[in-house]
PDB file of C-alpha atoms and ligand atoms in Angstrom:
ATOM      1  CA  UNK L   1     -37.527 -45.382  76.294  1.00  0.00           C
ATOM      2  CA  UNK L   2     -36.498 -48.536  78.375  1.00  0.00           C
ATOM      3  CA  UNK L   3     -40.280 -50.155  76.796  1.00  0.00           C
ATOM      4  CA  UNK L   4     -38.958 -49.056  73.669  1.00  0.00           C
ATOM      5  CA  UNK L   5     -35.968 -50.928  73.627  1.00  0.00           C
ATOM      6  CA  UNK L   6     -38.030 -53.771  75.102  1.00  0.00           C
ATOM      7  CA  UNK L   7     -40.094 -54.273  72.015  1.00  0.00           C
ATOM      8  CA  UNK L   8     -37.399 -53.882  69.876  1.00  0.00           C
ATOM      9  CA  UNK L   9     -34.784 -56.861  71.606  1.00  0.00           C
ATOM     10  CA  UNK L  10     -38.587 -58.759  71.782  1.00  0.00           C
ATOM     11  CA  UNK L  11     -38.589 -58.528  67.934  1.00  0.00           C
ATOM     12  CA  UNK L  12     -35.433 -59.075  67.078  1.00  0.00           C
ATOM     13  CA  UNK L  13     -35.502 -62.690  69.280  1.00  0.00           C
ATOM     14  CA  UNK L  14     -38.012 -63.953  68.002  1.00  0.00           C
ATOM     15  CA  UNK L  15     -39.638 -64.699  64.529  1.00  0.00           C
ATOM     16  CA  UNK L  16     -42.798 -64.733  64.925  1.00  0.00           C
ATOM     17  CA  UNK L  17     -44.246 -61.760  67.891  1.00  0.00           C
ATOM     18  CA  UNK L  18     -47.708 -61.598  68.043  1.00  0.00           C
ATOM     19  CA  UNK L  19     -48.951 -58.547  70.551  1.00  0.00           C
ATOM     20  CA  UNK L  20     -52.404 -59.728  72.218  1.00  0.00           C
ATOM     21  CA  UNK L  21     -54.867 -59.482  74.246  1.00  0.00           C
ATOM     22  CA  UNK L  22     -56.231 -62.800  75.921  1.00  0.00           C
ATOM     23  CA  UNK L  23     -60.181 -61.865  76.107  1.00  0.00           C
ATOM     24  CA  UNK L  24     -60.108 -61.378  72.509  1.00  0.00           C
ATOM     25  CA  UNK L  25     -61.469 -63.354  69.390  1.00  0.00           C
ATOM     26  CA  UNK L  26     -59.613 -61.743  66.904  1.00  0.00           C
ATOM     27  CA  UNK L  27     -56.319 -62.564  68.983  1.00  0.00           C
ATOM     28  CA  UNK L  28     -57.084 -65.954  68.916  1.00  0.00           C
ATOM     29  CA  UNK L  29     -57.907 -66.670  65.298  1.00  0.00           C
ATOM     30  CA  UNK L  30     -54.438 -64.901  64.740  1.00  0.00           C
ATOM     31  CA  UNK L  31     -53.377 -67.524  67.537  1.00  0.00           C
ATOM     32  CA  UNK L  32     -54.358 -70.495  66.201  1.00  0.00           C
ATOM     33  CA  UNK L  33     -53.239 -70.036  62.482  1.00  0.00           C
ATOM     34  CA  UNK L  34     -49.778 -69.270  63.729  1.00  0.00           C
ATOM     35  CA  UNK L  35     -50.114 -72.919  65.558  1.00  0.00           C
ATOM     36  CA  UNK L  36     -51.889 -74.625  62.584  1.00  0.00           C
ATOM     37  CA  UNK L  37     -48.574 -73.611  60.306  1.00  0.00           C
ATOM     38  CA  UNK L  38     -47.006 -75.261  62.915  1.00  0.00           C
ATOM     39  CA  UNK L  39     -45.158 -72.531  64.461  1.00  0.00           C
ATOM     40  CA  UNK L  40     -44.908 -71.575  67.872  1.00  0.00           C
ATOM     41  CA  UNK L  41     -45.103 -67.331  68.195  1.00  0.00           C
ATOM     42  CA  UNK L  42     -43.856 -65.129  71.142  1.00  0.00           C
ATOM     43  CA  UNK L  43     -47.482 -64.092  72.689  1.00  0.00           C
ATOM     44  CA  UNK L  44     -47.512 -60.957  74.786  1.00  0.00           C
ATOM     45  CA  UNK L  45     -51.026 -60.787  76.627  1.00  0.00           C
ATOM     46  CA  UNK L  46     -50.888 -56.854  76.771  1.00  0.00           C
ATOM     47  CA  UNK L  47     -53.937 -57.240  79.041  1.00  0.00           C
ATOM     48  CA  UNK L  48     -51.726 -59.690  81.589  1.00  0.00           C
ATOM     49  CA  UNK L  49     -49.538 -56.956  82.131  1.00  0.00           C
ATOM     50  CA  UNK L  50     -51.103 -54.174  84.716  1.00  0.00           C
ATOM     51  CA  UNK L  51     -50.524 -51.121  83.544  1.00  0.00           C
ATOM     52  CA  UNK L  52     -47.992 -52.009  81.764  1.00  0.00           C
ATOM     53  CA  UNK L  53     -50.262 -52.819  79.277  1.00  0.00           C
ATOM     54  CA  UNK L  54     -51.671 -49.850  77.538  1.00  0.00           C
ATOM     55  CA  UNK L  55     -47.993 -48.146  77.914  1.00  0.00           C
ATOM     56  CA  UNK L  56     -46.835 -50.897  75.681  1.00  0.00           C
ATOM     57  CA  UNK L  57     -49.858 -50.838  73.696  1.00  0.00           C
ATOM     58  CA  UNK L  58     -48.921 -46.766  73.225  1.00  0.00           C
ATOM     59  CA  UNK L  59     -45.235 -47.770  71.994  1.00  0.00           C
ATOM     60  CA  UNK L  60     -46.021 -50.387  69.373  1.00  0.00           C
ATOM     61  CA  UNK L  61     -48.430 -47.284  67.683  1.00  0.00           C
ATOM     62  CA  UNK L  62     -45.467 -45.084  67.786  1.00  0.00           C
ATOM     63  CA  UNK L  63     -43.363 -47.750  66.039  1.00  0.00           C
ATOM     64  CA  UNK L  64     -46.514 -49.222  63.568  1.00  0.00           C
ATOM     65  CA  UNK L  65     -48.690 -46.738  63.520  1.00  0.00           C
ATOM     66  CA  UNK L  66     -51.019 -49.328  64.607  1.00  0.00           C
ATOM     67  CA  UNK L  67     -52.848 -49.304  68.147  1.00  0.00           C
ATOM     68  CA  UNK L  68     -55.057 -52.676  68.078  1.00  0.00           C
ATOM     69  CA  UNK L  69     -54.265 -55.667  69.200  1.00  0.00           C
ATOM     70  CA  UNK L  70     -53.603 -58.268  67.389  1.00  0.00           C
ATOM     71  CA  UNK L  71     -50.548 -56.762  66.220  1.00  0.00           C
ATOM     72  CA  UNK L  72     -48.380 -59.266  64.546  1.00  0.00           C
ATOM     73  CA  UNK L  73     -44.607 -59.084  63.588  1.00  0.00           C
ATOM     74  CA  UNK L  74     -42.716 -61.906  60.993  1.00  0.00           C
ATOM     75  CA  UNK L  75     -38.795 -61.521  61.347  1.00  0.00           C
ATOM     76  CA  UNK L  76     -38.982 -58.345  63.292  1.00  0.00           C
ATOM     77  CA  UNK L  77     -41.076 -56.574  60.215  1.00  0.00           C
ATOM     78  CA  UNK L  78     -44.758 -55.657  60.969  1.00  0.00           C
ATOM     79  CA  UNK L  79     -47.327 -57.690  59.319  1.00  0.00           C
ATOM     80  CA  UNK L  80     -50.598 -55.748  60.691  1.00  0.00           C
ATOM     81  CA  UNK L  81     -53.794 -57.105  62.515  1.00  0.00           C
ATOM     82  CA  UNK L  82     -55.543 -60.361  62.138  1.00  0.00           C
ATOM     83  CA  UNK L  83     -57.672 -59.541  58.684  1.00  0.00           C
ATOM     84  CA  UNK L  84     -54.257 -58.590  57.295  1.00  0.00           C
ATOM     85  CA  UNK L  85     -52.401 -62.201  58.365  1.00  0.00           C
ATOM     86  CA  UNK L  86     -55.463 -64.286  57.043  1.00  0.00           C
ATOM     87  CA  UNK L  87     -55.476 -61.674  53.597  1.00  0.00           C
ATOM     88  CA  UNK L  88     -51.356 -62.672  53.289  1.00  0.00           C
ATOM     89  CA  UNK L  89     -52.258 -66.393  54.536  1.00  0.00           C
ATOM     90  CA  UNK L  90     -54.836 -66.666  51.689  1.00  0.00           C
ATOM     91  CA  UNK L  91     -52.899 -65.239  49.347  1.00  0.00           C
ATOM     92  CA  UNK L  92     -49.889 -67.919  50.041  1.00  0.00           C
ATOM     93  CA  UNK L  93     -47.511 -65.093  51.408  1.00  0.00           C
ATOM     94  CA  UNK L  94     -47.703 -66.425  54.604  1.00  0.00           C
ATOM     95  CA  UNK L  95     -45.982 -68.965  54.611  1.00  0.00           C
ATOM     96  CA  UNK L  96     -43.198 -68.018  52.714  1.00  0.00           C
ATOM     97  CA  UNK L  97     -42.748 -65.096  54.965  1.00  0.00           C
ATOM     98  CA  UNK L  98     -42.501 -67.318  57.616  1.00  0.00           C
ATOM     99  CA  UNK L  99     -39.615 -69.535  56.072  1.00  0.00           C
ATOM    100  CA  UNK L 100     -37.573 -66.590  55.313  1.00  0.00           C
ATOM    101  CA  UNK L 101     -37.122 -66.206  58.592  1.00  0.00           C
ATOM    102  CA  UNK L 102     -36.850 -69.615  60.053  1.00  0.00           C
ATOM    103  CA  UNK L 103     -35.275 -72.858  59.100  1.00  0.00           C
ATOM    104  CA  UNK L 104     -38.513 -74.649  58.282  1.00  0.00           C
TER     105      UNK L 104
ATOM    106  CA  UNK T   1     -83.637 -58.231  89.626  1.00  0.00           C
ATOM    107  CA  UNK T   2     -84.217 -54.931  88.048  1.00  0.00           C
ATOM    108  CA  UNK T   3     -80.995 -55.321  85.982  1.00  0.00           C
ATOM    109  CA  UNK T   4     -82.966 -58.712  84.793  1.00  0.00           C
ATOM    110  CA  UNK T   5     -85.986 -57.069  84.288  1.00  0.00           C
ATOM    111  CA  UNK T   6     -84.389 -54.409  81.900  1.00  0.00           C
ATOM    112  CA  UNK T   7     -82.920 -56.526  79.984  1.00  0.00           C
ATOM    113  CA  UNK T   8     -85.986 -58.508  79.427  1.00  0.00           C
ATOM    114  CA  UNK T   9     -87.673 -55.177  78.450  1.00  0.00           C
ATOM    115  CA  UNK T  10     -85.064 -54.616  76.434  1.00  0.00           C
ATOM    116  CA  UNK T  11     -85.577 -57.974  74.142  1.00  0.00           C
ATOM    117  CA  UNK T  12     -89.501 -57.550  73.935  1.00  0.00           C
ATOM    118  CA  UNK T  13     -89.417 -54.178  73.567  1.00  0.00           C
ATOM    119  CA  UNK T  14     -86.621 -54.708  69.995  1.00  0.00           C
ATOM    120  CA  UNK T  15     -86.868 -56.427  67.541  1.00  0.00           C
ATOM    121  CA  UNK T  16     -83.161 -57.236  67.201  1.00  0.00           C
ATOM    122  CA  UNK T  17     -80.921 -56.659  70.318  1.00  0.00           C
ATOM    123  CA  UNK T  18     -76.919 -57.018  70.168  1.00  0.00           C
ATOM    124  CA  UNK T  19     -75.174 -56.726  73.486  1.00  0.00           C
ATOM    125  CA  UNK T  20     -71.501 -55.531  72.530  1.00  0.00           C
ATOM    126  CA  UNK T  21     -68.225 -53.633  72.857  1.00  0.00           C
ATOM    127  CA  UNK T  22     -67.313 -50.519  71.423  1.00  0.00           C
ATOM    128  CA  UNK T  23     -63.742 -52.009  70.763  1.00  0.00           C
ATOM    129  CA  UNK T  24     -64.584 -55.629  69.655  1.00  0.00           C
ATOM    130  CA  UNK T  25     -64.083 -56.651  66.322  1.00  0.00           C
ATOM    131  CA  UNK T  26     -66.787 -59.447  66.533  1.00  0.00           C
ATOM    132  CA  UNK T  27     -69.252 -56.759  67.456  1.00  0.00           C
ATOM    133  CA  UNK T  28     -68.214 -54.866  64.749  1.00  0.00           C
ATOM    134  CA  UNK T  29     -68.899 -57.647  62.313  1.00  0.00           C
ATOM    135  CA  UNK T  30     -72.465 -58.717  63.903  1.00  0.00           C
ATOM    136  CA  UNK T  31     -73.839 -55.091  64.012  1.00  0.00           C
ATOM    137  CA  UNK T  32     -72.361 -54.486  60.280  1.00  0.00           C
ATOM    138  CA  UNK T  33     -74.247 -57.998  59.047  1.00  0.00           C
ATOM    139  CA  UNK T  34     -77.473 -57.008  60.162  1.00  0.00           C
ATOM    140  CA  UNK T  35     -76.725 -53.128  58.963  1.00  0.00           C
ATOM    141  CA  UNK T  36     -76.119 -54.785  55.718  1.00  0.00           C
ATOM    142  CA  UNK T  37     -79.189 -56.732  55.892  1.00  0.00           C
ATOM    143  CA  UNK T  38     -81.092 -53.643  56.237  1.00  0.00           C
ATOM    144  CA  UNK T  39     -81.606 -54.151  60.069  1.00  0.00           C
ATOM    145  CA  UNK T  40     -81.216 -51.393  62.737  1.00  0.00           C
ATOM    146  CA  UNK T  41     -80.187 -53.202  65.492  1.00  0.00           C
ATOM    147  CA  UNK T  42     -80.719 -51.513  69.437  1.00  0.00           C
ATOM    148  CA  UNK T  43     -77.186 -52.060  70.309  1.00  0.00           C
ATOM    149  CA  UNK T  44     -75.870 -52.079  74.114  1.00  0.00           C
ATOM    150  CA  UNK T  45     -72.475 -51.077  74.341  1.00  0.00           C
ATOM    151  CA  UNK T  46     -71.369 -52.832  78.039  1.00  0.00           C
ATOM    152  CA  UNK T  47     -68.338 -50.703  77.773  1.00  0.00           C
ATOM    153  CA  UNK T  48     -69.926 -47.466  78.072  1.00  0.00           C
ATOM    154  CA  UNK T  49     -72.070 -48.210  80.970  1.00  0.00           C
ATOM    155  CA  UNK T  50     -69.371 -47.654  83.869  1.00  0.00           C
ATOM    156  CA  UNK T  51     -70.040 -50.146  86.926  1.00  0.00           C
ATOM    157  CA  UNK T  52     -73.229 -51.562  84.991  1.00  0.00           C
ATOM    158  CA  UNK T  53     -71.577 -52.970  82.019  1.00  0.00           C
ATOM    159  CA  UNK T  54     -70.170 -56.147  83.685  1.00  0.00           C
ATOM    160  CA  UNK T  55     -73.411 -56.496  85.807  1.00  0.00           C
ATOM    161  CA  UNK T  56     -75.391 -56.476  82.766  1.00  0.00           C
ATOM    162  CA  UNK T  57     -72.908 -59.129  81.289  1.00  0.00           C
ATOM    163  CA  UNK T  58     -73.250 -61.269  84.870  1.00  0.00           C
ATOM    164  CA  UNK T  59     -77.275 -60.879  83.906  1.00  0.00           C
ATOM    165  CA  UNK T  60     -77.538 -62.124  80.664  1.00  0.00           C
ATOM    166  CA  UNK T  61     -74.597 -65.287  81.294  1.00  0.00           C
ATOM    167  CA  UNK T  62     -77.547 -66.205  83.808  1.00  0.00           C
ATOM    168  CA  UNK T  63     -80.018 -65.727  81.210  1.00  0.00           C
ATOM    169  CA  UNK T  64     -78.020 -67.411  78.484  1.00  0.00           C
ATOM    170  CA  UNK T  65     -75.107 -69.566  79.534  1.00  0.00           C
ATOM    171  CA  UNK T  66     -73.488 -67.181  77.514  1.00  0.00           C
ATOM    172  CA  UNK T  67     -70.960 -64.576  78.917  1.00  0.00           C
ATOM    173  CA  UNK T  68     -69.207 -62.907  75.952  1.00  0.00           C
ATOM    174  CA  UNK T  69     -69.734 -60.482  73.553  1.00  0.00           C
ATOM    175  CA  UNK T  70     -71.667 -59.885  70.994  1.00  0.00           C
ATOM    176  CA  UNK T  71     -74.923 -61.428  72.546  1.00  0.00           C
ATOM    177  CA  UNK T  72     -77.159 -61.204  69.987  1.00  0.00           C
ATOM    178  CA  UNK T  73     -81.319 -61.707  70.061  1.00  0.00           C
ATOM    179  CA  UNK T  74     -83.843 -61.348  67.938  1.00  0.00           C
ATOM    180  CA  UNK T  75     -87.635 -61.985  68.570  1.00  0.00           C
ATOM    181  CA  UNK T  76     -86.301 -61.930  71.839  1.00  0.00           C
ATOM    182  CA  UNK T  77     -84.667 -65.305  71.318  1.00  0.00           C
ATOM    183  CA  UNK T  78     -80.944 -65.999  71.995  1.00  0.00           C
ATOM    184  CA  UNK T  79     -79.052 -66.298  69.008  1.00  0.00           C
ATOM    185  CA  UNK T  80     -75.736 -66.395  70.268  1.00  0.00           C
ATOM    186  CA  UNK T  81     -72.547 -64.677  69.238  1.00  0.00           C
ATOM    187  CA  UNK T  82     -70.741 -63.880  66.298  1.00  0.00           C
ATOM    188  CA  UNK T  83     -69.727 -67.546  64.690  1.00  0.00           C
ATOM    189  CA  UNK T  84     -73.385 -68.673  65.607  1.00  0.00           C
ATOM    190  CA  UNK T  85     -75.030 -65.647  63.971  1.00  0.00           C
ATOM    191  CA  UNK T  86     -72.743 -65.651  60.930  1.00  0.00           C
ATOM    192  CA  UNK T  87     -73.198 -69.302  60.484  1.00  0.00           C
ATOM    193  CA  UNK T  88     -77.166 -68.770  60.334  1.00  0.00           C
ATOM    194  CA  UNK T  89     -76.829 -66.195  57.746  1.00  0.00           C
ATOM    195  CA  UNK T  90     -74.589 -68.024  55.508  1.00  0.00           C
ATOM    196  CA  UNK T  91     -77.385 -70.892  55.869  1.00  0.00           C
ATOM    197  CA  UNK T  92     -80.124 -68.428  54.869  1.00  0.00           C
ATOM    198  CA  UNK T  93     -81.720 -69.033  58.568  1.00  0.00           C
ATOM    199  CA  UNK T  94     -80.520 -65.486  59.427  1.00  0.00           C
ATOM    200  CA  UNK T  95     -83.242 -63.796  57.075  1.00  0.00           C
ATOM    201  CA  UNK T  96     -86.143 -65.962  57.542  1.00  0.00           C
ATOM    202  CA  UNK T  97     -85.210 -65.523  61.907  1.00  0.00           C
ATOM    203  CA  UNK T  98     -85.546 -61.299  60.488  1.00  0.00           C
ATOM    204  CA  UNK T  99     -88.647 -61.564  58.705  1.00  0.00           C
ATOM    205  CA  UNK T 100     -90.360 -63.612  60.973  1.00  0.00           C
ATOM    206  CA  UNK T 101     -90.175 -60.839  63.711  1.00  0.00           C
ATOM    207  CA  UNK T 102     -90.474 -57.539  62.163  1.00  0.00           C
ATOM    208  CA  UNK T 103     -92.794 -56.535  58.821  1.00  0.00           C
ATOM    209  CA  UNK T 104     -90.261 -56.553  56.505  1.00  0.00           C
TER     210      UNK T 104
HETATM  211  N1  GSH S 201     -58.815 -55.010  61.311  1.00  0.00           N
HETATM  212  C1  GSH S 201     -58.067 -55.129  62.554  1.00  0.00           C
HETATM  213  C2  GSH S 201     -59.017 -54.788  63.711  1.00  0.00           C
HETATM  214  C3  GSH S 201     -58.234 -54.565  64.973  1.00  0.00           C
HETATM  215  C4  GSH S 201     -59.120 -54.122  66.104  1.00  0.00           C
HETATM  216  O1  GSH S 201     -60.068 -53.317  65.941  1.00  0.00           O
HETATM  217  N2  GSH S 201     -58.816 -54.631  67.283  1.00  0.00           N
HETATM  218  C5  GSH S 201     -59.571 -54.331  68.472  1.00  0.00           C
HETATM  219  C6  GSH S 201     -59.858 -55.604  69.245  1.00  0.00           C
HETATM  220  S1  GSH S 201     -60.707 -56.740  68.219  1.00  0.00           S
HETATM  221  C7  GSH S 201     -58.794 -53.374  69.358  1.00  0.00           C
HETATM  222  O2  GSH S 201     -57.573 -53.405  69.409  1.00  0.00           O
HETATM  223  N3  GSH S 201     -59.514 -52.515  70.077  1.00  0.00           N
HETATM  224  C8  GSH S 201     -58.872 -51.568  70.943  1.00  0.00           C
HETATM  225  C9  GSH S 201     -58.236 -52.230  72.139  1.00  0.00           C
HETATM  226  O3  GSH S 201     -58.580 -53.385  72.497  1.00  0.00           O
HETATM  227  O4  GSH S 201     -57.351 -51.600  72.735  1.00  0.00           O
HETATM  228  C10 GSH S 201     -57.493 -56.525  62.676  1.00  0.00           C
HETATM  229  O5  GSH S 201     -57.848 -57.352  61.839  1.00  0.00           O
HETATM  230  O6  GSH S 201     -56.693 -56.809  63.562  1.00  0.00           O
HETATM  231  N1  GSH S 202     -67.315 -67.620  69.342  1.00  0.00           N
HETATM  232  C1  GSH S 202     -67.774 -66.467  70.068  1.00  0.00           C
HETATM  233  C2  GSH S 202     -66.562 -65.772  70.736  1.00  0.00           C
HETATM  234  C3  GSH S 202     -67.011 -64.799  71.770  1.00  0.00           C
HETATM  235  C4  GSH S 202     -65.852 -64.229  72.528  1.00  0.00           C
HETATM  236  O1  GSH S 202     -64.867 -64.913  72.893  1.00  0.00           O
HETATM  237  N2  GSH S 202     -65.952 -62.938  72.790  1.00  0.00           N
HETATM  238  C5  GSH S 202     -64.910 -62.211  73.497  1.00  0.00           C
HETATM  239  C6  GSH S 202     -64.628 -60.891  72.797  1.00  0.00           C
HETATM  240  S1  GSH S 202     -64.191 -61.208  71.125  1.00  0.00           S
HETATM  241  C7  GSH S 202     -65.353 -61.925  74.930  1.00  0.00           C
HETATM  242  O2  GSH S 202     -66.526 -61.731  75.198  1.00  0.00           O
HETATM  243  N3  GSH S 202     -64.399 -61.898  75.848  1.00  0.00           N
HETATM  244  C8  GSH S 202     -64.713 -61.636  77.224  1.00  0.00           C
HETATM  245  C9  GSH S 202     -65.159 -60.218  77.454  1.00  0.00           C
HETATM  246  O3  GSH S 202     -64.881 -59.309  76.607  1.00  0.00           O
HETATM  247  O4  GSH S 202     -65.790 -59.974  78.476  1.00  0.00           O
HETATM  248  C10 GSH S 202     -68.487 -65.501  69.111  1.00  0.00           C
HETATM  249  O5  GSH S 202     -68.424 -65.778  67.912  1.00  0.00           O
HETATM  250  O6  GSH S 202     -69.116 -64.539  69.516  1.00  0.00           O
HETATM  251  S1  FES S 203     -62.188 -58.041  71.414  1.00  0.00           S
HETATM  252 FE1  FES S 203     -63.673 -59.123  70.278  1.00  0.00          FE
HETATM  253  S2  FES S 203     -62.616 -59.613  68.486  1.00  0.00           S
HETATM  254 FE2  FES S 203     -61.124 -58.544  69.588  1.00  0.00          FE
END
């Protein structure tokens, strides 16, 4: 499908995709560690989007298996939710995922 | 109002009160604390209400200052929302609040 392919060029251009919605907590802690490891990620405010929205929210399960938000993605691979970016953050795997992927 | 005046039958009428959303994480984690602490909470889910939900949420933003979920109270007093309530447990305030109110 044409939202489909949509995701998929949104992954591959850019490292760091995080899928959102702007009312919500968990979101923003995902947010705001991004920011705090200085990197800037593609935010897509699924809830900014009309109805557009829950149709995109309905393609990322089909590709994840996952259907809350956040739903983050490091070099076009998917990472998971916000408890499982702070788990690979504590564990020091986040950051080296993210310099795989860029040039920091 | 009589909106107002449920909800203030509501908080004398329960011990501990957490106004929520069936979806939110933050709920989640506020109504599993006090679960945890041995604590039935009477939960309002403003999702589930239709129309009402976001009325109720107007009501208690005039009652509180406080317009997001959770909007938790106990002894009838506001204790805020997730961070605040999490923050009182981890300073021990949460249990003396608990025992305070009910005979436990
Ligand atoms: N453990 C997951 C929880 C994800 C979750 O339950 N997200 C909620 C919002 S906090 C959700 O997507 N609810 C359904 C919806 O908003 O469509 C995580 O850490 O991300
Ligand atoms: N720091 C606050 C954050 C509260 C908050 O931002 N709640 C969000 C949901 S996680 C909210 O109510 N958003 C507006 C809405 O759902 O109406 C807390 O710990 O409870
Ligand atoms: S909507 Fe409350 S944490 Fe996501």
């Amino acid at each position: 499908s044409r939202l489909e392919e949509n995701v998929k060029k949104t992954l591959s251009d850019n490292h760091v995709v995080i899928y959102s919605k702007t009312w919500c907590s968990y979101s923003s802690e995902v947010k705001s560690l991004f920011k705090k490891l200085g990197v800037q990620p593609h935010v897509v405010e699924l809830d900014q989007m009309g109805p557009q929205g829950p149709q995109l929210q309905k393609v990322l399960e089909r590709l994840t298996g996952q259907h809350t938000v956040p739903n983050v993605f490091i070099g076009g691979k998917h990472i998971g939710g916000c408890t499982d970016t702070v788990k690979l953050h504590r564990k020091g795997e986040l950051e080296s995922l993210l310099s795989d992927v860029s040039d920091r």
